Amino acid sequence: MHKQLYYSLMNIDDKDIVLAYTNQGLSFIGSFDAGLQELQEFYPQVQLEEVLEVDNPYAQQVREYFEGSRQVFQVEKDVVGTDFQRQVWQALETIPFGQTSTYGEIAQLIGRPKAVRAVGAAIGKNPISIIVPCHRVLGKNGALTGFRGGIPMKVWLLDHEAKYRKE
């Protein structure tokens, strides 16, 4: 378990997000305007140390994503999760920028077609949304369903990707 997390607050289109990392990799991206509260809920027993955004080794890639010049992230990750959660999160990374999948398709992809609800629960525990693109997962028939950052953030991210998707 992490003992020390470094974090930066970023402002993107007047929305605040938190990026946190260890010496091993990126550990957390907070949803818009949730601030440090969400980070502390994910990692309640961890010492937090604020660093400037320019000192955060992951901030530039996140900023490039929001500027539309980055569609694939190249970051080391240091996240806490069960084997099942990690399997789901790994499957999420196969969804291309600007495209979507469903909870059922992710369950099929990991070889657990009846585990749709468990897949949804694992997605809800994803600590590095955007990098592990859980916003690209929709319910049956394209329904906009749960998202840790809220449905407005999910819509905003999907619209952002549609705007910058390269055909």
Tab-separated table of C-alpha atoms in Angstrom:
chain	number	residue	atom	x	y	z
A	1	MET	CA	0.000	0.000	0.000
A	2	HIS	CA	1.151	3.523	-0.703
A	3	LYS	CA	2.717	5.465	2.132
A	4	GLN	CA	3.402	8.721	0.285
A	5	LEU	CA	1.523	10.377	-2.562
A	6	TYR	CA	2.523	13.554	-4.336
A	7	TYR	CA	-0.305	15.516	-5.885
A	8	SER	CA	-0.965	18.530	-8.046
A	9	LEU	CA	-4.115	20.480	-8.680
A	10	MET	CA	-4.747	21.288	-12.327
A	11	ASN	CA	-7.306	23.637	-13.784
A	12	ILE	CA	-8.770	22.535	-17.107
A	13	ASP	CA	-11.494	24.696	-18.671
A	14	ASP	CA	-12.327	26.139	-15.247
A	15	LYS	CA	-12.601	22.656	-13.770
A	16	ASP	CA	-10.200	21.492	-11.074
A	17	ILE	CA	-8.739	17.997	-11.161
A	18	VAL	CA	-6.193	16.304	-8.927
A	19	LEU	CA	-3.309	14.157	-10.163
A	20	ALA	CA	-1.474	12.021	-7.597
A	21	TYR	CA	1.525	9.758	-7.984
A	22	THR	CA	4.185	7.801	-6.146
A	23	ASN	CA	7.812	7.286	-7.109
A	24	GLN	CA	6.605	4.219	-9.056
A	25	GLY	CA	3.848	5.794	-11.139
A	26	LEU	CA	0.523	7.575	-11.493
A	27	SER	CA	-1.922	6.563	-8.769
A	28	PHE	CA	-4.955	8.808	-9.071
A	29	ILE	CA	-6.823	11.293	-11.242
A	30	GLY	CA	-9.717	12.965	-9.513
A	31	SER	CA	-12.967	13.934	-11.080
A	32	PHE	CA	-13.709	17.568	-11.792
A	33	ASP	CA	-14.205	19.719	-8.741
A	34	ALA	CA	-14.026	16.808	-6.260
A	35	GLY	CA	-10.695	18.105	-5.017
A	36	LEU	CA	-8.670	16.362	-2.384
A	37	GLN	CA	-11.707	14.786	-0.730
A	38	GLU	CA	-11.930	12.121	-3.420
A	39	LEU	CA	-8.176	11.430	-3.248
A	40	GLN	CA	-8.406	10.971	0.518
A	41	GLU	CA	-11.354	8.590	0.083
A	42	PHE	CA	-9.304	6.424	-2.297
A	43	TYR	CA	-6.175	6.517	-0.126
A	44	PRO	CA	-7.278	7.302	3.453
A	45	GLN	CA	-4.087	6.229	5.253
A	46	VAL	CA	-1.575	7.859	2.909
A	47	GLN	CA	0.564	10.925	3.520
A	48	LEU	CA	-0.103	13.586	0.878
A	49	GLU	CA	2.384	16.162	-0.317
A	50	GLU	CA	1.438	18.888	-2.776
A	51	VAL	CA	3.793	19.665	-5.647
A	52	LEU	CA	3.546	22.281	-8.358
A	53	GLU	CA	1.901	21.136	-11.559
A	54	VAL	CA	5.184	21.695	-13.435
A	55	ASP	CA	6.878	19.227	-11.069
A	56	ASN	CA	4.249	16.553	-11.646
A	57	PRO	CA	5.678	14.181	-14.285
A	58	TYR	CA	2.178	13.274	-15.531
A	59	ALA	CA	0.626	16.726	-15.791
A	60	GLN	CA	2.012	17.505	-19.258
A	61	GLN	CA	0.443	14.406	-20.817
A	62	VAL	CA	-2.899	15.157	-19.163
A	63	ARG	CA	-2.743	18.751	-20.373
A	64	GLU	CA	-1.894	17.531	-23.924
A	65	TYR	CA	-4.942	15.245	-23.786
A	66	PHE	CA	-7.199	18.157	-22.892
A	67	GLU	CA	-5.590	20.348	-25.582
A	68	GLY	CA	-6.393	17.646	-28.145
A	69	SER	CA	-2.806	16.767	-29.078
A	70	ARG	CA	-2.572	13.464	-27.129
A	71	GLN	CA	-4.768	10.428	-27.634
A	72	VAL	CA	-2.569	7.748	-26.054
A	73	PHE	CA	-0.896	8.013	-22.660
A	74	GLN	CA	2.558	6.660	-21.927
A	75	VAL	CA	2.760	6.599	-18.142
A	76	GLU	CA	3.892	4.253	-15.445
A	77	LYS	CA	1.003	3.314	-13.166
A	78	ASP	CA	1.008	2.555	-9.459
A	79	VAL	CA	-2.576	1.691	-8.572
A	80	VAL	CA	-4.149	-0.440	-5.876
A	81	GLY	CA	-6.786	-2.963	-6.916
A	82	THR	CA	-7.779	-6.598	-6.906
A	83	ASP	CA	-6.689	-8.940	-9.689
A	84	PHE	CA	-10.210	-8.746	-11.172
A	85	GLN	CA	-10.214	-4.937	-11.052
A	86	ARG	CA	-6.807	-4.805	-12.735
A	87	GLN	CA	-8.042	-7.170	-15.453
A	88	VAL	CA	-11.028	-4.903	-16.107
A	89	TRP	CA	-8.868	-1.767	-16.087
A	90	GLN	CA	-6.462	-3.354	-18.549
A	91	ALA	CA	-9.391	-4.158	-20.850
A	92	LEU	CA	-10.527	-0.519	-20.690
A	93	GLU	CA	-7.190	0.568	-22.115
A	94	THR	CA	-7.988	-1.293	-25.344
A	95	ILE	CA	-10.893	1.060	-26.134
A	96	PRO	CA	-9.530	3.529	-28.696
A	97	PHE	CA	-9.730	7.300	-28.212
A	98	GLY	CA	-13.096	8.622	-29.334
A	99	GLN	CA	-14.773	5.213	-29.358
A	100	THR	CA	-16.946	3.452	-26.803
A	101	SER	CA	-17.684	-0.009	-25.495
A	102	THR	CA	-20.287	-1.456	-23.136
A	103	TYR	CA	-20.067	-3.145	-19.756
A	104	GLY	CA	-21.181	-6.376	-21.433
A	105	GLU	CA	-18.458	-6.123	-24.073
A	106	ILE	CA	-15.821	-5.609	-21.381
A	107	ALA	CA	-17.160	-8.645	-19.491
A	108	GLN	CA	-16.893	-10.673	-22.720
A	109	LEU	CA	-13.393	-9.350	-23.396
A	110	ILE	CA	-12.088	-10.563	-20.038
A	111	GLY	CA	-13.787	-13.948	-20.444
A	112	ARG	CA	-16.458	-13.350	-17.781
A	113	PRO	CA	-19.638	-12.700	-19.820
A	114	LYS	CA	-21.971	-13.036	-16.814
A	115	ALA	CA	-19.936	-10.614	-14.665
A	116	VAL	CA	-21.411	-7.417	-16.111
A	117	ARG	CA	-22.291	-5.942	-12.687
A	118	ALA	CA	-18.884	-6.876	-11.266
A	119	VAL	CA	-17.278	-5.189	-14.271
A	120	GLY	CA	-19.310	-2.064	-13.506
A	121	ALA	CA	-18.191	-2.140	-9.883
A	122	ALA	CA	-14.539	-2.557	-10.918
A	123	ILE	CA	-14.835	0.343	-13.335
A	124	GLY	CA	-16.226	2.482	-10.510
A	125	LYS	CA	-13.074	1.781	-8.492
A	126	ASN	CA	-10.734	2.880	-11.298
A	127	PRO	CA	-8.408	5.404	-9.635
A	128	ILE	CA	-6.934	6.832	-12.834
A	129	SER	CA	-9.889	7.749	-14.998
A	130	ILE	CA	-9.010	9.379	-18.315
A	131	ILE	CA	-5.712	7.413	-18.453
A	132	VAL	CA	-7.689	4.184	-17.978
A	133	PRO	CA	-10.668	5.429	-20.001
A	134	CYS	CA	-13.708	4.302	-18.041
A	135	HIS	CA	-15.657	7.220	-19.506
A	136	ARG	CA	-15.699	5.270	-22.796
A	137	VAL	CA	-17.912	2.547	-21.303
A	138	LEU	CA	-21.654	2.843	-21.849
A	139	GLY	CA	-24.653	0.837	-20.740
A	140	LYS	CA	-26.834	-1.240	-23.008
A	141	ASN	CA	-27.998	0.557	-26.128
A	142	GLY	CA	-25.505	3.387	-25.521
A	143	ALA	CA	-27.045	4.539	-22.238
A	144	LEU	CA	-24.947	6.988	-20.241
A	145	THR	CA	-24.648	5.192	-16.933
A	146	GLY	CA	-22.650	5.712	-13.760
A	147	PHE	CA	-19.319	7.467	-13.710
A	148	ARG	CA	-17.226	8.320	-10.657
A	149	GLY	CA	-16.897	11.901	-11.864
A	150	GLY	CA	-20.598	12.224	-12.608
A	151	ILE	CA	-22.522	12.013	-15.869
A	152	PRO	CA	-21.743	15.646	-16.858
A	153	MET	CA	-18.009	14.885	-16.718
A	154	LYS	CA	-18.517	11.676	-18.726
A	155	VAL	CA	-20.430	13.598	-21.415
A	156	TRP	CA	-17.765	16.331	-21.429
A	157	LEU	CA	-14.970	13.746	-21.933
A	158	LEU	CA	-16.855	11.908	-24.686
A	159	ASP	CA	-17.618	15.199	-26.463
A	160	HIS	CA	-13.956	16.225	-26.092
A	161	GLU	CA	-12.785	12.991	-27.698
A	162	ALA	CA	-15.338	13.221	-30.509
A	163	LYS	CA	-14.037	16.707	-31.272
A	164	TYR	CA	-10.367	15.599	-31.493
A	165	ARG	CA	-10.715	12.058	-32.830
A	166	LYS	CA	-8.533	11.422	-35.854
A	167	GLU	CA	-10.236	9.250	-38.434
